[in-house]
XYZ file of C-alpha atoms in Angstrom:
753
model
C 112.029 105.302 65.084
C 110.975 107.323 68.155
C 107.310 107.342 66.934
C 107.391 103.533 66.593
C 108.827 102.534 70.307
C 106.656 105.442 71.833
C 103.483 104.501 70.033
C 103.031 101.520 71.772
C 103.439 102.375 74.879
C 99.924 103.069 77.178
C 99.271 106.863 78.557
C 100.618 106.444 81.803
C 104.237 104.299 80.140
C 104.187 107.016 78.013
C 104.216 109.633 80.683
C 107.007 107.838 82.619
C 109.324 107.433 79.264
C 109.204 111.388 78.576
C 109.040 112.648 82.701
C 110.823 115.658 82.583
C 111.845 117.030 86.314
C 114.074 116.840 89.465
C 113.305 113.263 89.979
C 110.360 110.237 89.283
C 109.018 107.513 91.092
C 107.448 104.614 88.705
C 104.733 103.165 90.865
C 104.714 99.659 88.663
C 102.154 97.266 89.609
C 102.482 93.484 88.717
C 101.969 92.591 84.998
C 102.746 96.473 84.185
C 105.392 96.382 81.401
C 108.260 98.035 83.909
C 111.454 96.704 81.778
C 109.738 98.006 78.620
C 109.683 101.212 80.383
C 112.971 101.943 81.825
C 114.672 100.394 78.760
C 112.745 102.877 76.555
C 113.160 105.549 79.018
C 116.803 105.162 78.468
C 116.477 105.118 74.996
C 114.424 108.223 74.780
C 116.518 110.149 76.758
C 119.609 109.508 74.252
C 117.816 109.844 70.690
C 115.503 112.537 72.130
C 116.895 114.064 75.049
C 120.523 114.379 73.033
C 121.755 113.083 77.302
C 125.296 111.406 76.435
C 124.697 107.571 77.476
C 128.127 107.860 79.161
C 126.354 109.546 82.073
C 123.625 107.431 82.763
C 123.671 104.667 85.100
C 121.003 102.294 85.239
C 121.372 99.467 88.318
C 119.254 97.042 89.298
C 119.599 93.489 91.530
C 120.664 90.873 89.153
C 122.802 89.433 86.614
C 119.357 88.648 84.272
C 117.562 91.755 84.647
C 121.008 94.087 84.177
C 121.576 91.606 81.101
C 117.992 91.788 80.137
C 117.953 96.021 80.449
C 121.264 96.224 78.719
C 119.859 93.848 75.587
C 116.583 95.686 75.283
C 117.745 98.981 75.970
C 119.924 98.722 72.705
C 117.639 97.033 70.392
C 115.762 99.966 70.305
C 118.983 102.956 70.333
C 122.266 101.090 69.712
C 124.274 103.879 71.540
C 122.819 102.515 74.600
C 125.511 100.097 75.327
C 127.774 103.436 76.507
C 126.043 103.432 79.650
C 126.483 101.593 82.927
C 123.544 99.526 82.893
C 124.687 97.385 86.404
C 123.875 94.939 89.180
C 124.553 97.294 92.510
C 127.066 95.327 93.379
C 128.720 95.183 90.275
C 128.865 98.517 90.384
C 130.415 98.651 93.741
C 133.175 96.815 92.514
C 134.149 98.818 89.026
C 134.178 101.927 92.102
C 136.496 100.344 94.467
C 139.075 99.353 91.645
C 138.614 102.905 90.509
C 139.674 104.238 94.302
C 140.598 101.217 96.029
C 142.926 103.846 98.365
C 140.512 105.892 99.251
C 138.834 102.502 100.484
C 141.558 100.905 102.343
C 141.834 98.078 99.815
C 144.138 96.271 97.687
C 143.529 97.441 93.659
C 143.207 93.821 92.961
C 141.391 92.763 95.967
C 138.987 90.313 95.802
C 135.289 89.629 97.229
C 134.671 87.108 100.151
C 131.615 84.925 99.863
C 130.106 84.023 102.958
C 132.079 80.985 103.699
C 135.394 82.794 103.036
C 133.761 85.492 106.024
C 133.417 82.419 108.497
C 137.322 81.114 107.884
C 138.867 84.695 107.986
C 136.723 84.978 111.489
C 137.739 81.760 113.166
C 141.481 83.491 111.961
C 140.908 86.879 114.131
C 138.851 85.302 116.880
C 140.343 81.748 117.439
C 138.086 80.946 120.495
C 135.082 81.036 118.164
C 133.427 77.468 116.943
C 132.602 77.268 113.629
C 128.856 77.914 114.016
C 129.138 80.736 115.850
C 130.971 82.316 113.636
C 128.461 81.321 111.090
C 126.066 83.365 113.389
C 127.797 86.550 113.661
C 128.819 86.635 110.115
C 125.180 86.564 109.313
C 125.559 89.626 111.659
C 127.862 91.399 110.093
C 126.635 91.210 106.834
C 123.313 92.696 108.249
C 124.991 95.537 109.943
C 126.841 96.440 106.716
C 123.276 96.263 105.237
C 122.477 99.281 107.278
C 125.440 100.763 107.137
C 126.066 100.162 110.953
C 129.734 100.269 111.811
C 131.735 98.538 115.112
C 132.087 102.040 116.760
C 127.857 102.798 115.736
C 125.692 103.860 118.502
C 122.683 101.242 116.609
C 125.091 98.124 116.482
C 122.583 96.803 119.497
C 119.904 97.019 117.299
C 121.309 94.339 114.537
C 122.523 91.954 117.797
C 122.513 92.968 121.329
C 125.206 90.358 122.275
C 128.062 92.135 124.452
C 130.503 90.497 122.257
C 129.235 91.315 119.151
C 131.143 94.667 118.954
C 134.609 93.053 120.322
C 133.798 90.771 117.292
C 133.274 92.610 114.204
C 136.021 95.043 114.758
C 138.640 92.130 115.523
C 136.760 91.089 111.877
C 137.044 94.864 110.598
C 140.436 94.744 111.351
C 142.174 91.069 110.131
C 139.292 91.758 106.538
C 141.292 95.445 105.902
C 144.845 93.459 106.761
C 144.054 91.444 103.543
C 143.495 94.077 101.173
C 140.563 92.107 100.123
C 136.473 92.609 100.576
C 133.040 91.317 101.353
C 129.849 91.819 99.671
C 128.226 94.242 102.102
C 132.246 96.445 101.483
C 130.760 96.443 97.977
C 128.035 99.244 98.686
C 129.462 100.597 101.894
C 132.714 101.266 101.281
C 131.546 103.546 98.315
C 129.447 105.488 100.292
C 131.801 105.933 103.023
C 134.246 107.137 100.834
C 131.580 109.859 98.713
C 130.611 110.598 101.944
C 134.241 111.402 103.157
C 135.990 112.652 99.553
C 134.365 115.940 98.384
C 136.981 115.664 95.319
C 135.725 112.118 94.387
C 132.201 112.935 95.145
C 131.803 116.406 92.769
C 133.828 113.794 89.736
C 131.544 111.399 90.307
C 128.116 113.889 90.231
C 129.730 115.287 87.037
C 129.985 111.907 85.356
C 126.442 110.493 86.044
C 123.441 113.326 84.944
C 120.723 110.184 85.032
C 120.289 107.725 87.518
C 117.955 104.998 87.215
C 116.725 102.107 89.758
C 114.836 99.042 88.847
C 113.343 96.874 91.497
C 113.588 99.515 93.786
C 111.320 98.200 96.766
C 114.320 95.431 96.918
C 117.571 98.007 97.958
C 118.407 98.190 101.392
C 119.398 100.749 103.839
C 123.095 100.769 102.804
C 121.625 100.920 98.840
C 119.259 103.914 99.996
C 122.631 105.950 101.424
C 125.131 104.837 98.297
C 121.908 106.134 95.586
C 121.711 109.627 97.741
C 125.445 110.493 97.799
C 125.484 109.380 93.797
C 122.520 111.555 92.933
C 123.659 114.501 95.515
C 120.137 114.891 95.766
C 121.166 116.940 98.482
C 123.545 118.910 96.671
C 121.432 119.954 94.125
C 123.333 118.738 91.665
C 120.866 118.315 88.555
C 121.224 114.700 88.571
C 117.886 113.197 87.686
C 116.930 110.016 89.733
C 113.738 108.004 88.703
C 113.502 104.439 90.793
C 111.244 101.943 89.447
C 109.617 99.341 91.971
C 106.485 98.160 93.682
C 105.520 98.362 97.299
C 103.410 95.564 97.196
C 106.277 93.071 95.837
C 108.268 94.024 99.059
C 109.000 90.419 100.209
C 112.560 90.367 101.063
C 113.242 92.115 104.189
C 114.831 88.822 105.378
C 117.974 89.420 102.995
C 117.423 93.402 104.436
C 115.489 95.515 102.026
C 113.849 97.709 103.405
C 109.858 98.556 101.814
C 109.924 102.163 103.581
C 112.525 103.218 101.140
C 109.952 102.832 98.193
C 107.334 104.383 100.601
C 109.648 107.514 101.682
C 110.823 108.192 98.038
C 108.891 111.099 97.735
C 110.097 113.108 101.131
C 113.866 111.614 100.654
C 114.051 113.046 96.957
C 112.342 116.735 97.276
C 110.653 117.771 94.081
C 109.601 114.195 93.278
C 106.684 113.338 91.072
C 104.785 110.028 91.048
C 103.376 107.880 88.053
C 100.985 104.514 88.691
C 101.682 101.865 85.524
C 98.314 100.539 86.757
C 97.684 98.335 83.380
C 98.077 94.914 83.878
C 98.980 92.859 81.074
C 99.150 89.205 82.453
C 95.798 88.413 84.229
C 92.248 88.973 83.884
C 90.136 91.668 86.059
C 88.636 87.961 88.558
C 92.730 87.916 89.337
C 93.671 91.200 89.702
C 90.340 91.542 91.905
C 91.249 89.279 94.495
C 95.411 90.268 94.547
C 93.633 93.916 95.369
C 91.150 92.589 97.879
C 94.478 91.662 99.463
C 97.204 93.653 99.479
C 94.726 97.035 100.043
C 94.051 95.737 103.851
C 98.026 96.658 104.382
C 99.005 99.820 105.739
C 102.176 100.699 104.955
C 101.353 101.135 100.571
C 100.909 104.475 98.685
C 98.002 102.641 96.791
C 97.298 101.802 93.323
C 94.714 99.355 91.642
C 95.238 97.540 88.448
C 93.635 96.969 85.310
C 93.348 94.154 83.463
C 94.355 95.111 79.812
C 92.859 91.460 79.205
C 89.312 91.672 80.198
C 87.499 89.048 82.259
C 88.326 85.411 82.644
C 87.415 82.725 84.684
C 86.309 83.255 88.981
C 89.025 82.097 91.148
C 88.774 79.118 93.304
C 88.799 78.750 97.114
C 89.101 74.740 97.794
C 88.448 73.712 101.390
C 89.730 69.990 101.728
C 90.003 67.328 104.707
C 94.159 66.991 104.673
C 97.237 67.325 102.899
C 97.044 63.880 100.763
C 93.631 64.943 99.880
C 95.223 68.523 98.864
C 97.816 66.414 96.444
C 95.152 64.527 95.072
C 92.889 67.311 94.114
C 95.718 69.395 92.405
C 96.945 65.919 90.770
C 93.633 65.186 89.002
C 93.109 69.116 88.804
C 95.969 68.822 86.273
C 95.521 65.423 84.788
C 91.969 66.039 83.378
C 93.705 69.869 82.059
C 95.962 67.727 80.360
C 93.406 64.980 78.880
C 91.471 67.894 77.068
C 94.508 68.896 75.445
C 96.132 71.275 77.520
C 100.241 71.117 78.907
C 101.858 70.590 82.168
C 103.471 73.219 81.561
C 100.619 75.642 82.086
C 100.376 74.106 85.732
C 102.425 75.688 88.718
C 102.072 74.764 92.533
C 102.607 77.520 94.236
C 103.799 76.703 98.300
C 105.239 79.150 101.663
C 108.583 76.712 102.028
C 110.146 74.462 100.066
C 109.360 71.517 103.080
C 105.794 71.448 101.377
C 106.877 70.094 97.684
C 107.121 66.506 99.306
C 103.424 65.595 99.155
C 103.379 67.032 95.638
C 106.658 65.542 94.898
C 105.359 61.625 95.884
C 102.380 61.749 94.293
C 103.031 63.176 91.280
C 106.097 60.600 90.620
C 103.314 57.519 91.090
C 101.495 58.991 88.733
C 103.673 59.830 86.108
C 103.009 63.461 86.461
C 105.983 65.276 85.046
C 107.156 67.862 87.273
C 110.275 70.775 88.156
C 111.122 71.555 91.499
C 112.639 75.387 90.865
C 114.719 77.495 92.823
C 115.947 73.906 95.191
C 116.874 70.079 94.751
C 114.261 67.872 94.835
C 113.383 66.743 98.199
C 115.236 63.265 98.807
C 118.471 65.095 96.960
C 118.657 67.898 99.781
C 121.335 67.466 101.643
C 119.539 67.721 104.954
C 117.283 64.532 103.558
C 120.361 62.629 102.554
C 121.792 62.893 106.226
C 119.123 62.039 108.158
C 118.267 59.203 105.859
C 121.969 57.650 106.186
C 121.132 57.827 109.810
C 117.911 56.119 109.585
C 119.593 53.340 106.897
C 122.792 52.622 109.090
C 120.332 52.034 112.402
C 118.763 49.615 109.931
C 121.923 48.014 108.134
C 124.835 48.831 110.657
C 126.798 47.219 107.622
C 125.840 50.114 104.922
C 129.604 51.748 104.056
C 128.091 54.553 102.129
C 125.638 55.396 105.408
C 128.821 55.192 107.508
C 130.894 57.575 105.589
C 128.532 60.110 105.142
C 127.361 60.742 108.617
C 130.407 59.985 111.142
C 131.688 63.353 110.536
C 128.848 65.307 110.611
C 129.134 67.416 112.959
C 132.859 66.853 112.885
C 134.032 64.120 115.160
C 137.693 64.147 114.150
C 137.363 60.611 112.240
C 139.376 61.317 108.437
C 139.396 59.449 105.600
C 142.507 57.357 106.857
C 141.179 56.133 110.094
C 137.488 55.425 108.066
C 139.097 52.755 106.130
C 140.630 51.318 108.937
C 137.536 50.908 110.688
C 135.738 49.993 107.835
C 138.714 47.591 106.660
C 138.203 45.217 110.106
C 134.828 45.469 110.158
C 134.002 43.662 106.699
C 130.621 41.965 107.103
C 130.415 42.639 110.723
C 127.892 45.483 112.200
C 130.426 48.742 111.434
C 129.247 49.843 114.782
C 130.090 47.385 117.593
C 133.476 47.153 115.415
C 134.038 50.832 114.924
C 136.295 51.273 118.239
C 137.824 48.478 118.414
C 140.974 49.427 115.957
C 143.619 51.823 116.308
C 143.206 55.329 115.926
C 144.179 59.114 117.617
C 142.550 59.556 120.686
C 140.550 62.693 119.340
C 139.265 59.659 116.859
C 138.711 57.699 119.821
C 136.652 60.075 121.986
C 134.835 60.797 118.438
C 134.121 56.856 117.632
C 132.624 56.945 121.398
C 130.426 59.135 121.069
C 128.989 58.485 117.747
C 128.791 54.619 119.164
C 126.851 55.973 121.954
C 124.310 57.829 119.573
C 124.150 54.898 117.602
C 122.752 52.775 120.273
C 120.907 55.031 121.988
C 118.510 55.079 118.269
C 118.680 51.656 118.061
C 116.988 50.680 121.572
C 114.409 52.935 120.408
C 113.871 50.236 117.663
C 111.885 46.980 118.829
C 113.741 44.055 117.657
C 112.734 41.244 116.934
C 113.251 37.994 118.666
C 115.398 35.679 116.976
C 113.384 32.771 118.307
C 111.897 29.522 116.954
C 108.324 31.572 115.989
C 110.821 34.079 113.547
C 111.989 31.291 111.918
C 108.303 29.752 111.237
C 107.444 32.815 110.401
C 109.896 32.185 107.893
C 109.393 28.631 106.848
C 105.951 29.926 105.974
C 107.153 32.401 103.474
C 109.633 30.165 102.054
C 106.018 27.850 101.583
C 104.317 30.912 100.287
C 101.882 30.103 103.267
C 100.231 33.605 104.421
C 97.958 33.444 106.999
C 95.793 37.005 107.669
C 94.797 36.150 110.844
C 97.965 35.340 112.271
C 100.162 38.061 110.886
C 97.478 40.540 112.174
C 97.878 38.986 115.481
C 101.735 38.965 115.292
C 101.214 43.155 114.417
C 99.243 43.618 117.493
C 101.902 41.825 119.365
C 104.611 43.822 118.235
C 103.097 46.876 118.776
C 101.798 45.926 122.292
C 105.270 44.420 122.908
C 107.480 47.354 121.646
C 106.208 50.455 120.292
C 103.397 51.203 122.708
C 101.967 52.602 119.721
C 104.310 55.224 119.039
C 104.587 56.518 114.841
C 108.027 56.364 113.541
C 107.758 59.858 113.537
C 109.481 60.074 117.410
C 111.995 58.042 116.004
C 112.914 60.096 112.976
C 112.772 63.155 115.102
C 115.130 61.290 117.689
C 117.362 60.744 114.699
C 117.576 64.098 114.089
C 117.834 65.979 117.558
C 119.963 63.170 119.005
C 122.546 62.710 116.054
C 123.410 66.404 116.709
C 122.331 66.845 112.743
C 119.530 69.808 113.422
C 122.128 71.927 115.496
C 124.454 71.115 112.545
C 122.358 72.751 109.342
C 120.264 75.437 111.490
C 123.839 76.107 111.807
C 124.703 77.188 108.272
C 123.244 80.144 108.295
C 119.913 81.899 110.065
C 117.940 81.569 106.790
C 119.252 78.981 104.687
C 119.186 77.131 108.127
C 116.002 77.433 109.351
C 114.178 75.854 105.996
C 117.004 72.779 106.289
C 115.398 72.525 109.605
C 111.693 72.902 108.042
C 113.026 70.376 105.110
C 114.013 67.389 108.322
C 110.438 68.443 109.788
C 108.771 67.411 106.856
C 110.415 64.388 106.366
C 109.565 63.711 110.060
C 105.397 64.317 109.535
C 105.749 61.603 106.437
C 107.064 58.753 108.671
C 104.389 59.814 110.793
C 102.401 56.859 108.843
C 104.207 54.189 109.147
C 104.834 51.887 113.102
C 107.622 52.562 114.975
C 109.418 49.400 115.358
C 111.687 47.554 112.843
C 108.603 46.213 110.178
C 107.588 50.200 110.282
C 111.145 51.467 109.458
C 112.038 48.756 106.733
C 108.517 50.275 105.211
C 109.409 53.483 105.271
C 112.582 53.269 103.911
C 110.976 50.969 100.733
C 108.524 54.026 99.802
C 111.301 56.146 100.217
C 113.531 53.994 97.974
C 110.023 53.454 95.881
C 109.885 57.120 95.168
C 113.876 57.401 94.356
C 113.243 54.519 91.428
C 110.534 56.548 89.642
C 112.289 59.499 90.061
C 115.141 58.949 87.685
C 112.784 56.594 85.669
C 110.815 60.030 84.948
C 114.298 62.015 84.704
C 115.225 59.265 82.111
C 112.089 59.306 80.032
C 113.365 62.419 78.365
C 110.055 63.979 78.967
C 111.646 67.466 80.208
C 109.867 69.833 78.617
C 106.125 69.811 79.316
C 106.364 69.471 82.841
C 104.136 71.268 86.276
C 106.497 74.067 87.965
C 106.944 72.860 92.022
C 108.018 76.251 93.332
C 107.820 78.030 96.957
C 106.840 81.844 96.393
C 109.131 83.640 96.619
C 111.337 81.527 93.819
C 108.092 82.980 91.868
C 108.998 86.772 91.708
C 109.192 87.720 88.079
C 107.946 85.012 86.532
C 104.151 83.867 85.226
C 102.306 80.505 84.222
C 99.044 80.425 82.570
C 97.076 78.184 85.910
C 98.149 78.576 89.462
C 97.091 76.920 92.370
C 98.472 78.351 95.907
C 98.452 75.494 98.445
C 98.749 75.374 102.000
C 96.475 78.150 102.663
C 96.393 77.800 106.795
C 97.503 79.691 109.658
C 100.791 78.398 110.804
C 101.795 77.442 107.191
C 100.801 80.816 105.274
C 100.975 83.000 106.977
C 103.526 81.595 109.889
C 102.416 83.148 112.779
C 104.243 86.533 112.805
C 105.484 88.594 115.714
C 104.410 92.017 114.398
C 102.188 93.884 112.629
C 105.001 94.650 110.134
C 105.810 90.981 109.221
C 101.949 90.163 108.675
C 101.952 92.995 106.325
C 104.920 91.311 104.574
C 103.220 87.582 104.304
C 100.453 89.699 102.281
C 102.655 90.937 100.189
C 103.926 87.604 99.975
C 100.348 86.286 99.077
C 99.727 89.511 96.553
C 102.652 87.998 94.162
C 101.361 84.493 94.329
C 98.195 85.759 92.948
C 99.811 87.650 90.270
C 101.958 85.149 88.386
C 98.821 83.694 87.438
C 96.962 84.684 83.724
C 94.447 82.510 83.215
C 92.994 80.313 86.356
C 94.203 80.459 89.758
C 93.436 78.302 92.614
C 93.427 78.330 96.814
C 93.691 75.263 98.554
C 93.215 74.766 102.299
C 92.791 71.749 104.739
C 91.601 70.912 108.018
C 93.833 68.894 109.300
C 97.595 68.497 108.500
C 100.935 66.839 109.319
C 103.097 69.253 111.769
C 105.979 67.931 113.822
C 104.881 64.334 113.139
C 101.338 64.472 114.461
C 98.164 65.419 112.851
C 97.214 68.985 113.911
C 93.790 71.142 113.030
C 94.147 73.974 111.308
C 92.301 76.789 110.604
C 91.595 78.776 107.378
C 94.561 81.185 106.692
C 93.357 84.877 107.611
C 93.769 86.266 104.032
C 91.344 83.943 102.615
C 89.334 85.472 104.916
C 90.210 89.389 102.930
C 88.992 87.637 99.627
C 85.393 88.937 98.254
C 83.437 86.069 98.235
C 81.128 87.590 95.399
C 84.353 87.403 93.188
C 85.466 83.847 93.879
C 83.789 80.199 93.914
C 83.923 78.325 96.874
C 84.580 74.246 96.265
C 84.420 71.396 99.324
C 82.842 72.211 102.929
C 83.759 75.221 103.845
C 84.673 75.403 107.569
C 82.382 76.725 110.565
C 85.388 78.902 111.507
C 85.509 80.583 108.237
C 83.070 83.514 107.077
C 84.808 86.073 104.563
C 86.097 89.371 106.001
C 84.993 87.786 109.740
C 86.045 84.628 111.972
C 83.112 82.595 111.825
C 80.501 85.292 111.381
C 81.450 86.250 115.257
C 80.568 90.423 114.951
C 83.514 90.659 117.455
C 86.169 88.719 115.337
C 84.922 90.909 112.385
C 85.944 93.718 113.938
C 88.815 92.308 115.584
C 90.135 90.731 112.725
C 94.055 90.249 112.119
C 95.666 92.722 110.244
C 93.171 95.705 111.901
C 94.622 98.903 113.244
C 93.584 99.762 116.986
C 94.533 102.458 119.303
C 94.698 101.730 122.808
C 94.749 104.628 126.178
C 97.477 103.368 127.847
C 99.944 101.791 124.478
C 99.034 103.619 122.023
C 98.815 102.764 118.114
C 98.947 98.758 117.483
C 97.953 96.342 114.377
C 96.304 92.871 115.600
C 98.354 90.401 114.848
C 96.726 86.863 115.922
C 93.148 86.333 116.714
C 91.536 82.742 117.975
C 88.415 81.433 120.209
C 89.818 80.572 123.934
C 90.087 76.947 124.191
C 86.204 75.609 125.528
C 84.074 73.002 124.608
C 81.364 74.793 124.510
C 80.878 76.633 121.470
C 78.467 79.516 123.339
C 81.015 80.530 125.621
C 84.073 80.677 123.575
C 85.651 84.069 123.530
C 87.525 85.933 121.036
C 91.257 86.509 122.197
C 93.623 88.983 120.126
C 97.214 90.179 120.047
C 98.498 93.209 119.656
C 102.012 94.415 118.499
C 102.390 97.947 119.440
C 104.107 100.625 117.609
C 105.978 101.898 120.810
C 107.236 98.853 121.097
C 105.349 95.135 122.955
C 103.141 92.487 122.526
C 99.735 92.355 124.383
C 96.706 90.175 124.266
C 93.129 91.614 124.858
C 89.317 90.163 125.292
C 87.675 92.627 123.066
C 84.283 91.837 123.702
C 85.169 93.141 127.282
C 87.705 95.471 126.789
C 86.258 97.230 123.240
C 85.968 100.961 125.516
C 89.691 101.163 125.728
C 90.444 99.323 122.323
C 89.466 101.638 119.430
C 89.270 100.302 115.617
C 91.178 103.224 113.822
C 89.734 103.999 110.758
C 90.726 104.245 107.125
C 92.056 107.501 105.868
């Protein structure tokens, strides 16, 4: 049996399974079979090395991954069922149930989620509003991820707000009084107990002789500290530690993941051996070459080179397109032609940096009847924040809309409860609800909220020119009834509306005003720093979608009709029964662990992907995210980049992503008209821009070492006079701008070591 499951491994995999030493770092490249290695190693230790399965602890980050690991290990060795194969947080809960008194929690504790934490903090600090409480809860969770307590000298690194220590302290005291824990405690408290109690620490060291961690690049500081305590690496307990991960796939810094954990593992665990898994079983060599040409520009990495088990295939294609509508049309044509030739919709995945980018593809696919699935998020028009904004827009268009009114009247909270709403709607049957709003009897608080709502309604209504109820309107109505249609007259009327009312403004200006003046932007942004940011981006994409319509009543109704049609098509597609064979629409963050035969990575422009980072570390994380996207593709890979894109309600000129310039032009096909500003490995062929390109490490006489995080030409009408301007993020802190053409003697490019 043992020979069978070892013989299917390649040389690197088998070396990792059979490794016998103090500790091991398995650097597992994308698609290199890491799950097979870690599960085989568990079975091998039990069956061949006679390790007691009760002494093996294997942890990972998701329930799905833990369940898969457990199932596959048991298929190889039945006794693997006695191992502890858990998520980090699951093991933390197990430990706290075993030692509740030492952790200061109740034996029957419950785990508070984010919403529970906000409620508890508002009880602990009654002066806090929900928006502020949500902000501080996020900071408290981050502090716990870094093992920082309220009395720590490092607390300012999480939040320099002078109130934070007081608020964090009050929260902790209230939490301990309840006897319950939050998610951060599931890691932090076991670490503290093990650190402070030698007897318990020895019991744990006696129990676990093998500790394995999967996806180690996703671990945070608290999890690293807990691993050190569990293994007793500083006490020479003899515990074998094996971690598996890929430094090039560390993409969750916003969740607290710390790439330095895997980069420094060999230093932190003395005597560690390193084994690289570099045979990729997923992608063709051309795709892997693209991934390597990009990620090798990162300085924070250990380094490896993936080799395809499958050999050569089709060259990836870089496609330059005029605008985002051309982008969605190109992708639709590419997919349709593939299906016509016998392929499947499910072969294809459209990848993008943010959820908001899905709207254009959803609209295009619906009209072309291309079945699709949005993975990891709701379809665009189903998202809470989009429904809220559209309800406001619908209510402006039709102030008798009861459903829209009920959705928006208390968002944000205005103190108008269901009973008062019923009174208002009863009085407003068949009438303008907004005009009837303040005429019914209600509490002082509700009246104040109603008056505020009415003021916002009036302000927004004034932004939409209203048609005059004149003989001209009646004449138009009569013409419609008789079937008369005069193109010239209609054009004159439309032009007159534009001159009289809209001043040439697009409807996007109105939609943006709705989002801001109603408080929806602040309301959704306050939910949390990550989810809130995404919701604001989605709202901004709704603004972008309205830029095609005039800012008048006709444009408003056309916009709502367009959305209603899309929703109808969406419903028809869902009822058609075609639920299996469909295109995948997905953010790159959500593709981790997935693979697709054919991948299109869209929106490859600066400010979209990468987002313009504040420092070199953020740029490197964006580059790792691009690497993850590339390595999802098995057979075919495409990149799309647009010359212009609608952003913030306006049409903006875009520049190709700096990452595209890192691709080797000899290993890709370039389609479409290559922008003048683009040249692989350089900016416009300018030798200064090539030397001082984004991502380059430099040394300055006064500021020390740093990394170029931005590069752009100065604004001027004469191309020959443009200067290459760079921004450098220095290791000592701060970002400085330079003109390298004139400052080259003091700004030295560091050579690759």
